[in-house]
Coordinates of C-alpha atoms in Angstrom, one line a residue:
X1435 CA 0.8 -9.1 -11.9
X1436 CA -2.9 -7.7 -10.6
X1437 CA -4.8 -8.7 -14.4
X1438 CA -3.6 -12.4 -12.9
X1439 CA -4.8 -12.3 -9.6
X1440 CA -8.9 -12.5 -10.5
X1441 CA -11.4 -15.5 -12.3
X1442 CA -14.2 -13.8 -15.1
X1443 CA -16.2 -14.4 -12.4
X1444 CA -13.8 -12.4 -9.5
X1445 CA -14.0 -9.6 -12.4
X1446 CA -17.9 -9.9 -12.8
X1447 CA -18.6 -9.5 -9.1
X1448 CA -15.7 -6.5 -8.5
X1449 CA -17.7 -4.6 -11.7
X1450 CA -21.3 -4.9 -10.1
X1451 CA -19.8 -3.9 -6.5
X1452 CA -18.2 -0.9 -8.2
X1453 CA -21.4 0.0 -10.2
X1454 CA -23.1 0.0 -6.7
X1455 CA -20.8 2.3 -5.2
X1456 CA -20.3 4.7 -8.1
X1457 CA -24.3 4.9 -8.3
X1458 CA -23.7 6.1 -4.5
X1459 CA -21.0 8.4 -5.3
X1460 CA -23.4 10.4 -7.6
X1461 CA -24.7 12.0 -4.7
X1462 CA -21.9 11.7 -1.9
X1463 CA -18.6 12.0 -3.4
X1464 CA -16.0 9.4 -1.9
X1465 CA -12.3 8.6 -2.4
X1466 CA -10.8 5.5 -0.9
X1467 CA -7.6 6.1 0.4
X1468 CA -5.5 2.7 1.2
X1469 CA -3.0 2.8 3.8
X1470 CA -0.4 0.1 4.2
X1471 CA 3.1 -0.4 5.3
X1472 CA 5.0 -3.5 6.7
X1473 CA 5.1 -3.5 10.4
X1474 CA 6.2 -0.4 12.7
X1475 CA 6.3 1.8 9.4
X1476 CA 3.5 3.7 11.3
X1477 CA 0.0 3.4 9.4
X1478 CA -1.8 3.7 12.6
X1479 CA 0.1 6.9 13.7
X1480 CA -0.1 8.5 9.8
X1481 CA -3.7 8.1 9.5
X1482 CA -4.4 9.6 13.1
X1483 CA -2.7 12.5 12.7
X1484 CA -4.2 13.0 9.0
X1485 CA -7.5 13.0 11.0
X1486 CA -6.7 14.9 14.1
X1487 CA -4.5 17.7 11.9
X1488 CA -8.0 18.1 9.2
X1489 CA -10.5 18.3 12.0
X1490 CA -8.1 20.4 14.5
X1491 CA -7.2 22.7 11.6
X1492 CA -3.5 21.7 11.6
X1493 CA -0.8 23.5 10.6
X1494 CA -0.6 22.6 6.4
X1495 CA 1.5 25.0 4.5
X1496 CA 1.6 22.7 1.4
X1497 CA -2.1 21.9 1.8
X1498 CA -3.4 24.3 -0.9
X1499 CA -6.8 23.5 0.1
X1500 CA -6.0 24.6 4.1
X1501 CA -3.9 26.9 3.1
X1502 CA -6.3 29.3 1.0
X1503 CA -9.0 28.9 3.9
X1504 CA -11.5 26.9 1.5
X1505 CA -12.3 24.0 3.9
X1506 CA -15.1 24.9 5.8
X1507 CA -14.9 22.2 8.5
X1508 CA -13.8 18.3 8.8
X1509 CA -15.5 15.6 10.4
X1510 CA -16.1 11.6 11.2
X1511 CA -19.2 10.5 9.6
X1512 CA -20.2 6.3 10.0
X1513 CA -18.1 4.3 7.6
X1514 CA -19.9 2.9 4.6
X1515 CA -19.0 -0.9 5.4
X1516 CA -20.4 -2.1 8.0
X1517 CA -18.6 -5.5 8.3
X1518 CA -15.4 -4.0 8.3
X1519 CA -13.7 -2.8 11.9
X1520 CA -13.5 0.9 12.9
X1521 CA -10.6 2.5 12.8
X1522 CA -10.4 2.9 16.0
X1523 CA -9.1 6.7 15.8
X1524 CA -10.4 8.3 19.6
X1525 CA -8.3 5.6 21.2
X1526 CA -5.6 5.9 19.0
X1527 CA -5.5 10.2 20.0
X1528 CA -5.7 9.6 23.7
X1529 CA -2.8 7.1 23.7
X1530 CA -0.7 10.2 21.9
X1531 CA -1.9 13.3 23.4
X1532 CA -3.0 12.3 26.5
X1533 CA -0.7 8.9 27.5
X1534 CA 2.0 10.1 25.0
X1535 CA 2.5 6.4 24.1
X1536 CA 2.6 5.2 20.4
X1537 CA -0.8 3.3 19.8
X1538 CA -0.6 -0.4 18.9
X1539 CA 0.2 -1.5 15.3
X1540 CA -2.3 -2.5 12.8
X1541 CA -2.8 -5.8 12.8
X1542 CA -6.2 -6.5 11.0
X1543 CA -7.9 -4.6 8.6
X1544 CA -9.8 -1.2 9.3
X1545 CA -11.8 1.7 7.7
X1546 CA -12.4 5.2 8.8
X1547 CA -15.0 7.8 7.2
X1548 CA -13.6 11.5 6.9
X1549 CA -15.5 14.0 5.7
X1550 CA -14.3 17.3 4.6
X1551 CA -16.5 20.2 3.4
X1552 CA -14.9 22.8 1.4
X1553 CA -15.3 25.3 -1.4
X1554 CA -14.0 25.0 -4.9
X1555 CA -11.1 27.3 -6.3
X1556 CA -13.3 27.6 -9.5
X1557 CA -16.3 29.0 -9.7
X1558 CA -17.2 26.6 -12.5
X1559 CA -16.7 23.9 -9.8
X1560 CA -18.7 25.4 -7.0
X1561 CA -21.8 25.5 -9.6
X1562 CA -21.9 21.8 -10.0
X1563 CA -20.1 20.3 -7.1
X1564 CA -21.2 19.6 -3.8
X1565 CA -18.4 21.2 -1.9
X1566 CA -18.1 18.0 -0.1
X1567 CA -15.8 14.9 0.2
X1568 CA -16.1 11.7 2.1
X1569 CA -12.7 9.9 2.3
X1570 CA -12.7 6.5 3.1
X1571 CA -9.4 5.7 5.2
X1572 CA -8.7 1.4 4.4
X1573 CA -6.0 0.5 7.1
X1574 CA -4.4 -2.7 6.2
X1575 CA -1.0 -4.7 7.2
X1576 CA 1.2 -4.5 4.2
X1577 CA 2.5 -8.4 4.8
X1578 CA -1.4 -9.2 3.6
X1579 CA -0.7 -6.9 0.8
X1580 CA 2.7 -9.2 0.3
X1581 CA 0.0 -12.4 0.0
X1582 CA -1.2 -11.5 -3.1
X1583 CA 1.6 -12.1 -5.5
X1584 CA 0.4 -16.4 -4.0
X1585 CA -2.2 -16.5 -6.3
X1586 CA 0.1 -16.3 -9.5
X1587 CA 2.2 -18.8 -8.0
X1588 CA 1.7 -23.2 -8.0
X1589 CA 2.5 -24.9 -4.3
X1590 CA 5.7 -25.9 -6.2
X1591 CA 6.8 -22.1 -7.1
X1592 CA 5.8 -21.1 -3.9
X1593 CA 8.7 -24.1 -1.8
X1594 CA 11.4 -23.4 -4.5
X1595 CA 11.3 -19.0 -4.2
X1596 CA 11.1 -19.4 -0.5
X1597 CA 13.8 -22.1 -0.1
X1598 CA 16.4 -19.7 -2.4
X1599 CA 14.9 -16.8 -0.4
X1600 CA 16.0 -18.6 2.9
X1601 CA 19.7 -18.8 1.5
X1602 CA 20.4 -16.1 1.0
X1603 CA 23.2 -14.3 2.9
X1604 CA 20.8 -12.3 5.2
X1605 CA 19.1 -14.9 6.1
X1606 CA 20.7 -17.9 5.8
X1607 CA 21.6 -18.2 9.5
X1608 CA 17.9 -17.8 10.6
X1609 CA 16.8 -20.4 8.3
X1610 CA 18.7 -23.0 9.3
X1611 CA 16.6 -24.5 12.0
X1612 CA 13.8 -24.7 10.1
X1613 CA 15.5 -25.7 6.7
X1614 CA 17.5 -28.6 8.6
X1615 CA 14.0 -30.1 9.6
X1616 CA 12.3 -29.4 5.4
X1617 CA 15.8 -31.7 4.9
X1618 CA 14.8 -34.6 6.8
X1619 CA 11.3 -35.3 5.6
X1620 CA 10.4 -36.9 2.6
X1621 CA 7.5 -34.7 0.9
X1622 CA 6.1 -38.2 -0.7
X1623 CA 5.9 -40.0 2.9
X1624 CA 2.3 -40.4 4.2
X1625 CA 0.9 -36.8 5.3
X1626 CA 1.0 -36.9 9.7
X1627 CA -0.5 -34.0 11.5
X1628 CA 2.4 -33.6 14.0
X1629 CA 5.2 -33.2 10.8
X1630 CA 3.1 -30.4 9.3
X1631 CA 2.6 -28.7 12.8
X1632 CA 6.0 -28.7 13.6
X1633 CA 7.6 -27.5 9.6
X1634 CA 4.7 -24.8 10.0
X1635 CA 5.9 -23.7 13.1
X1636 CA 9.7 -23.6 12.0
X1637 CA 8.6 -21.8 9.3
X1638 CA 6.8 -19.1 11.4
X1639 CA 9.8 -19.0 13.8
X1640 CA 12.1 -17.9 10.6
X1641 CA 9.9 -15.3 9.7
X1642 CA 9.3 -14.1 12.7
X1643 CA 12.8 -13.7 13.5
X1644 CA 13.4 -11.9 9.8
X1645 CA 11.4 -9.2 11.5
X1646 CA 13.7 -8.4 14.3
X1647 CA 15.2 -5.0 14.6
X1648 CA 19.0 -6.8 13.8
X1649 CA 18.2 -8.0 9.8
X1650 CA 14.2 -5.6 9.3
X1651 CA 13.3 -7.9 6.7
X1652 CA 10.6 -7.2 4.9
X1653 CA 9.5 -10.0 2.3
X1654 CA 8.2 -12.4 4.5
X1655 CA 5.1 -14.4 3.0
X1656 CA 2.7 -15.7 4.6
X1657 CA 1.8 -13.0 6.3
X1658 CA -0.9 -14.5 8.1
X1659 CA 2.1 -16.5 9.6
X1660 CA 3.2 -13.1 11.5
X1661 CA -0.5 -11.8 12.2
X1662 CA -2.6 -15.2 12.1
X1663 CA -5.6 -13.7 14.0
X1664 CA -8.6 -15.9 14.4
X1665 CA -7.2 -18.1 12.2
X1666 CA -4.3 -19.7 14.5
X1667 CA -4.3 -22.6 14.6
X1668 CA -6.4 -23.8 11.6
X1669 CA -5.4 -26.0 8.8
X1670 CA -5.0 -22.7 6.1
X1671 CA -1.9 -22.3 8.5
X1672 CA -0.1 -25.3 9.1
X1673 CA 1.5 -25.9 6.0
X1674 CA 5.2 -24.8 5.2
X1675 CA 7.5 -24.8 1.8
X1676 CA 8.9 -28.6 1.0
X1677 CA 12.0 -29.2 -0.4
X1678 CA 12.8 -31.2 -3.6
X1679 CA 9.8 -31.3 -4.7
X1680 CA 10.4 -31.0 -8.5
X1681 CA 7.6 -31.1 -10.9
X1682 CA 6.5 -34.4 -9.8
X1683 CA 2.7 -34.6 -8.9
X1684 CA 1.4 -34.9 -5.5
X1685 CA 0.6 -38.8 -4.6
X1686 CA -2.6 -39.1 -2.6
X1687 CA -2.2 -39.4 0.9
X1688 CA 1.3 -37.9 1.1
X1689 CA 2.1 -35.0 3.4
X1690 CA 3.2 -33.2 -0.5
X1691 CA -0.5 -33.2 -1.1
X1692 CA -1.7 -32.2 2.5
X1693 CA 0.6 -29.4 2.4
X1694 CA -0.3 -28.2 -1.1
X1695 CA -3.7 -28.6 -0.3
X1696 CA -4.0 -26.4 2.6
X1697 CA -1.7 -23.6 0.3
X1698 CA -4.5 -23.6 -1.7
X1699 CA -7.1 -23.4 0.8
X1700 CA -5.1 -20.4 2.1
X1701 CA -5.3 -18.5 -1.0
X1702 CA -8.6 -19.7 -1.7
X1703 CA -10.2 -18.1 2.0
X1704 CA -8.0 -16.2 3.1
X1705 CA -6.3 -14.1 -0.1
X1706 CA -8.4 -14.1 -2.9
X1707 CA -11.6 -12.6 -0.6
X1708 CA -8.9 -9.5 0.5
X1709 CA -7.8 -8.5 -2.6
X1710 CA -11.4 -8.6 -4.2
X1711 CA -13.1 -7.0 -1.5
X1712 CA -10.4 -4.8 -0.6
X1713 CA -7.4 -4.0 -3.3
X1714 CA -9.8 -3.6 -5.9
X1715 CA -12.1 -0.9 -4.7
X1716 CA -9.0 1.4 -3.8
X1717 CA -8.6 5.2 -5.8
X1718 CA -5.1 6.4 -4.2
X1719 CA -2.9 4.1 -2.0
X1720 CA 0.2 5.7 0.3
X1721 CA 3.1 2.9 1.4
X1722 CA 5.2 3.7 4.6
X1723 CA 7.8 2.1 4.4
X1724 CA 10.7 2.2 7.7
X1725 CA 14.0 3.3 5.6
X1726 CA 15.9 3.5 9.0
X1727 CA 15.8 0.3 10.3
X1728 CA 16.6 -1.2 6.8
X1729 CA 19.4 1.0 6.3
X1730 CA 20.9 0.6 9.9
X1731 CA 20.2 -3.4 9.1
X1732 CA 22.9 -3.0 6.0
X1733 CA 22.6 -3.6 2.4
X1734 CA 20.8 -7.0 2.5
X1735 CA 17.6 -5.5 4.5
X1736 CA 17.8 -2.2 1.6
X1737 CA 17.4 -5.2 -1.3
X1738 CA 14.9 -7.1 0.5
X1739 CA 12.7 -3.7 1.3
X1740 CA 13.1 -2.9 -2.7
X1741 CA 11.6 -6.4 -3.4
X1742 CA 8.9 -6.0 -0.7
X1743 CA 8.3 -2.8 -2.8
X1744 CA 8.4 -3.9 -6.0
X1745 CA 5.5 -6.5 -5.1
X1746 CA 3.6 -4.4 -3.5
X1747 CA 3.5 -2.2 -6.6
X1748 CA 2.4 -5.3 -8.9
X1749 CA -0.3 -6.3 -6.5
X1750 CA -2.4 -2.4 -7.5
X1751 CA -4.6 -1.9 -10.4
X1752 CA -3.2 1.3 -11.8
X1753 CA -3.8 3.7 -14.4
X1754 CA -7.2 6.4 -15.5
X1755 CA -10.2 4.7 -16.9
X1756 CA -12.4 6.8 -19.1
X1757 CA -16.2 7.7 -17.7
X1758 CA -17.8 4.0 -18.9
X1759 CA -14.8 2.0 -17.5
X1760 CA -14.4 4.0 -14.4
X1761 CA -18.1 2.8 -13.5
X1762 CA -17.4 -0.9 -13.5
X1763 CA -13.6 -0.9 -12.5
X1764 CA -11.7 1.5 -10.2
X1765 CA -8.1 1.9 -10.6
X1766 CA -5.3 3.7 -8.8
X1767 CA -3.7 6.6 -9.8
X1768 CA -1.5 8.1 -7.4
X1769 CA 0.9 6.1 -4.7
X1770 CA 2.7 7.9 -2.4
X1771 CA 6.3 5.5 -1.0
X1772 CA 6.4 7.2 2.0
X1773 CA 9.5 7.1 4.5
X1774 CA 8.7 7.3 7.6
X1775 CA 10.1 8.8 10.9
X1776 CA 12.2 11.7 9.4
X1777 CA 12.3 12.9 13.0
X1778 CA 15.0 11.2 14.1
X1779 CA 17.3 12.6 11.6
X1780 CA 18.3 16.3 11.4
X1781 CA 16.5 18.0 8.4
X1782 CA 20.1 18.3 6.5
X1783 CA 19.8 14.7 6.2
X1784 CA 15.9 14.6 4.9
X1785 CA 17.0 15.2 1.6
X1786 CA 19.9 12.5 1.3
X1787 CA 16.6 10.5 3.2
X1788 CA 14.3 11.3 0.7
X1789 CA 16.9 10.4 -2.6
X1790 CA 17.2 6.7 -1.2
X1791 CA 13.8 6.2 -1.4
X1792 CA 13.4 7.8 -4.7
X1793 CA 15.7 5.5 -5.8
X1794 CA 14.3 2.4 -4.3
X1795 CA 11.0 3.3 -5.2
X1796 CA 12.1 3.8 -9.0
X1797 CA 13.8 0.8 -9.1
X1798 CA 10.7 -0.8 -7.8
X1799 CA 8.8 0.7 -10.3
X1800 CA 10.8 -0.9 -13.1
X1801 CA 11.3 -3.9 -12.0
X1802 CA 7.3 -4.3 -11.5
X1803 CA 6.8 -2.7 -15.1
X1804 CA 4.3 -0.6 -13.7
X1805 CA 2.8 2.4 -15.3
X1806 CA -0.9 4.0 -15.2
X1807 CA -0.4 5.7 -12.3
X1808 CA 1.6 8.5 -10.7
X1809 CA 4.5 7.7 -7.8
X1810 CA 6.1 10.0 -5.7
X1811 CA 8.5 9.9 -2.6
X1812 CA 8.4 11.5 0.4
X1813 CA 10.7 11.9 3.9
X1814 CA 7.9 12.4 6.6
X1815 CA 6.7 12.1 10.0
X1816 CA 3.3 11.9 10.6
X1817 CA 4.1 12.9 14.5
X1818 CA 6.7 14.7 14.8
X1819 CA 8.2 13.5 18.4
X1820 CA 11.5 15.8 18.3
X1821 CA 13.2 19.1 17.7
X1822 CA 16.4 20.7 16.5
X1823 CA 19.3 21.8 18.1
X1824 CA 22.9 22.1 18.0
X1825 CA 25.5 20.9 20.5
X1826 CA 29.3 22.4 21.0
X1827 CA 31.9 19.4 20.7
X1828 CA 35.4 21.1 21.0
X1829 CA 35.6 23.1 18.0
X1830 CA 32.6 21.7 16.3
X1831 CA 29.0 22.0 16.3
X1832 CA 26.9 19.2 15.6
X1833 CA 23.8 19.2 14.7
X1834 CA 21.0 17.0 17.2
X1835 CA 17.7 16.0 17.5
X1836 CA 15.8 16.5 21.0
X1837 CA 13.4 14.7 22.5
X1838 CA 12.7 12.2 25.2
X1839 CA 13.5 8.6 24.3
X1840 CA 11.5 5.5 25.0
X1841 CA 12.0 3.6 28.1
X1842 CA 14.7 1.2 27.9
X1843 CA 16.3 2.2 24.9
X1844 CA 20.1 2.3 24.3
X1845 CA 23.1 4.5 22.9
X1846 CA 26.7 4.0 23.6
X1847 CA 25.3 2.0 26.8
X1848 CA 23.2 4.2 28.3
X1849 CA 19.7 2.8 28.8
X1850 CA 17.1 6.3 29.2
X1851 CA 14.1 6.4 31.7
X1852 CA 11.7 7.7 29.2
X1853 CA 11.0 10.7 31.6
X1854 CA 14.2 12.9 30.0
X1855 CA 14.6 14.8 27.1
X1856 CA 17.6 14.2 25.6
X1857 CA 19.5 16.0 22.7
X1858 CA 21.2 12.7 20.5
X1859 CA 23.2 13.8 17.4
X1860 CA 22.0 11.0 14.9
X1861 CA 24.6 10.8 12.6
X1862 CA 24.7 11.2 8.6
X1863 CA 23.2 9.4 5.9
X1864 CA 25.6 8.6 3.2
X1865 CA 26.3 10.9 0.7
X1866 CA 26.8 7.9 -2.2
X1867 CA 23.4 6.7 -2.6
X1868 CA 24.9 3.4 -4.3
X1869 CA 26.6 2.3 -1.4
X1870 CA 23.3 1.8 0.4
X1871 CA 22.1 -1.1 -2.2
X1872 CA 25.6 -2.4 -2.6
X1873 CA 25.2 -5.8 -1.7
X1874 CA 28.8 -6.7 -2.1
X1875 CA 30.2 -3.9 -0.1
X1876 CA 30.4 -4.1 4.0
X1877 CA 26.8 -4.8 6.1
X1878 CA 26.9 -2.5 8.8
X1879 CA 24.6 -3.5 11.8
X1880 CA 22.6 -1.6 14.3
X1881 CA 25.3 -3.3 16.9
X1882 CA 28.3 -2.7 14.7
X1883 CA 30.9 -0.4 16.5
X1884 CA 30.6 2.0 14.1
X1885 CA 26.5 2.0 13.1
X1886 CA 25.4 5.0 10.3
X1887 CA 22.4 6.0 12.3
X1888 CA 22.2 6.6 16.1
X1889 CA 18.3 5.2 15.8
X1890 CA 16.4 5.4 19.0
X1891 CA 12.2 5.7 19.3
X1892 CA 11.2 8.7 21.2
X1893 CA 8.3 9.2 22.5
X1894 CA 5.4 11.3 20.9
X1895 CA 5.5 15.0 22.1
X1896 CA 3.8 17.0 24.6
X1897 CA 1.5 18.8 22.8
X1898 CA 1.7 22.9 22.8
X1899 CA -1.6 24.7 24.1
X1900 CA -2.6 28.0 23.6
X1901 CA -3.5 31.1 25.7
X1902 CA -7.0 29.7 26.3
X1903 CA -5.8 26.2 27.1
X1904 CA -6.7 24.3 23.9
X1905 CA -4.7 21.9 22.4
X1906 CA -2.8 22.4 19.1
X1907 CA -2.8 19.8 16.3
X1908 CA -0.3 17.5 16.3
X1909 CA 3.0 18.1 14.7
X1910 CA 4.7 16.7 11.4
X1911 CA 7.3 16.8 8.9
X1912 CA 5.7 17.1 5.6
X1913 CA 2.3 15.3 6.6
X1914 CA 0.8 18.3 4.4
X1915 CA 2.6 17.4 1.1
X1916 CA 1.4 14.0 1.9
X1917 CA -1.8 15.5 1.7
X1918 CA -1.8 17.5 -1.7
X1919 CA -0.8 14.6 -3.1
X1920 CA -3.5 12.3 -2.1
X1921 CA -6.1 14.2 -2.3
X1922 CA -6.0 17.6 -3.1
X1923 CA -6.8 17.3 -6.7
X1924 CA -10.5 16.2 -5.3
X1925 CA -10.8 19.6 -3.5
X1926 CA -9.5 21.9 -6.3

């Protein structure tokens, strides 16, 4: 899908903006590291704590580099692009260690500069290398990344996938506010300002609703719709699919033609300059993905997070250049599909956890027909925000997590302060992996009687100090895994 995403010229100006920052590398070694994830997966909270754990000296077993003492020190150095945000990382820290609040989602692109000096397991290395990496954190939303599959698709492809998305069962009842308006106008009438503000807006009330806790939908293009920024509002985002269009021409004047205008426009300004300026200069990528929520939302929200996934994967360039390419092109090759928030599962389940999205993630990869590059899974927590326990019932002794839950959340009609710890036995993730992408078996619900997962959000831990009163990293579930596979190949 990526090779049909760029012009010659898109290609021409990606190879001479790669040539410039390889030139660079020469002398400063870099990685760029892409983060994404749909929303509440937890980019902000992963890349924090891969800071904060690298500078504070966290506790890394599987971090080979940590682990045999050969990183010398890591620090935040300016970031290289200077019309790109800061990640805003301090801010981000005190609203976890200090506030113990989660720090607000991403909702715009950013980029953070971490650099680690270290020294190489080889002494062949340490004759020639520098002993020092610059990785460049790119925090973006993953519905942009869900964008880019637009480009490949006509204003007509775009209505008819959206209108047999919108039917489906999982949705159906959520489109039908906005589909019974698309019903009543004629796409050939003349094009009126008020009709295409009020189908956007139905539109962006669907989507926005797909997102709710109940159904945690995850294919849900535009994504501008759900994080418009400065551009509510604007023409690029009043437009919304049409129905029966065919593949009958626009007529001049008609609200078909204003609409499929302002698509294009869209992907024009607002797509096209991400994925050049952005996708394109990326050497590893990690995707958090929220596997709870989709699997308390039933078997529909499972199949819609494997498409979601399986898009995302054909947006990348993957695969290994040799040394001439690899200075006019980068590519990516190694992802990380990373499920979130194994905390609120006990580790018994982590596995069971970790063998869902190994098959969602394998799926994805075929169905994308994407090879070049290496995938992996992993069941992680980038904050770790409970503990283990066990808890006498009767006879039997179940298993719990402990921690304090978020204000206002609710299990078996209690509603918690968010001042108590409480010790919550989450329930078991099903041993028959095939039931949990078995459309035609039953949809359990976060509010069914019965739900597979007791899922609250707890909030992040009070940090440990030692003897001499300073603060200890923060804690994780396989953060260092993460780690070794993103990038400790570049300190070996």
């Amino acid at each position: 899908m990526a090779s049909s995403l760029t012009t010659f010229t898109d290609e021409a100006r990606i190879a001479l903006d790669t040539l410039s920052g390889r030139a660079t590398g020469l002398f400063s070694p870099s990685l760029r590291l892409g983060v994404t994830g749909l929303s509440r997966a937890g980019k902000t909270v992963f890349i924090s704590a891969f800071v904060h754990n690298l500078i504070h000296g966290g506790r890394l077993p599987l971090f080979e580099a940590q682990k045999s003492g050969r990183i010398a020190r890591a620090f935040l150095e300016q970031q290289p692009d200077d019309a790109v945000p800061r990640f805003q990382y301090e801010d981000h820290i005190t609203a976890l260690v200090n506030d113990r609040v989660w720090p607000d989602s991403t909702r715009a692109i950013s980029e953070l500069r971490l650099t680690i000096e270290y020294e190489s397991a080889s002494g062949w290395n340490r004759m020639f290398s520098s002993g020092k990496l610059s990785v460049d954190i790119v925090d973006y939303p993953g519905e942009w990344l869900l964008d880019l599959p637009l480009l490949g698709k006509s204003f007509a492809d775009f209505s008819r996938e959206a209108l047999e998305m919108a039917t489906l069962p999982v949705r159906e009842d959520l489109s039908r506010a906005w589909r019974a308006i698309s019903a009543e106008i004629d796409p050939n009438a003349d094009a009126d300002e008020m009709t295409a503000r009020r189908l956007a807006e139905s539109f962006a009330a669907y989507l926005k609703a797909c997102k709710l806790d109940e159904r945690a939908l995850s294919t849900l293009p535009p994504g501008r719709f759900l994080m418009p920024g400065d551009l509510e509002g604007s023409p690029a985002l009043t437009f919304a699919p049409l129905a029966g269009l065919g593949d009958r021409r626009a007529r001049n004047g008609s609200l078909h033609a204003m609409m499929e205008r302002r698509y294009e426009a869209y992907k024009t300004h607002v797509v096209k300059p991400f994925f050049r300026e952005h996708i394109t200069r990326l050497d590893r990528q990690i995707v958090l993905i929220d596997a709870m929520q989709a699997l308390n939302a039933g078997p529909g929200a499972m199949a819609d997070l494997e498409r979601a996934v399986t898009e995302i994967l054909g947006c990348f360039r993957p695969g290994r250049g040799s040394f001439i390419t690899d200075l006019f092109s980068r590519r990516i090759d190694r992802i990380l599909v990373a499920a979130t928030k194994a905390d609120h599962l006990h580790h018994e389940s982590h596995d069971r956890l970790q063998a869902i999205v190994r098959r969602l993630a394998d799926r994805a990869v075929a169905r994308a027909n994407f090879t070049g590059a290496d995938v992996d899974v992993v069941a992680m927590a980038a904050v770790r925000a409970t503990r283990e326990g066990t808890v006498k019932q009767g006879r039997e002794t179940l298993p719990v997590i402990i921690g304090t839950p978020i204000a206002g959340e609710k299990i078996d009609g209690e509603t918690f302060d968010g001042k108590t710890e409480t010790a919550i036995f989450p329930g078991d993730l099903p041993e028959n992996i095939d039931a949990v992408f078995d459309l035609s078996g039953p949809d359990h619900r976060q509010d069914s009687t019965d739900p597979a997962i007791r899922f609250v959000r707890f909030r992040p831990p009070k940090l440990e100090r030692t003897a001499e009163g300073v603060t200890l990293s923060l804690p994780h579930i396989r953060l260092d895994r993460a780690l070794q596979f993103l990038i400790g190949d570049h300190l070996a």
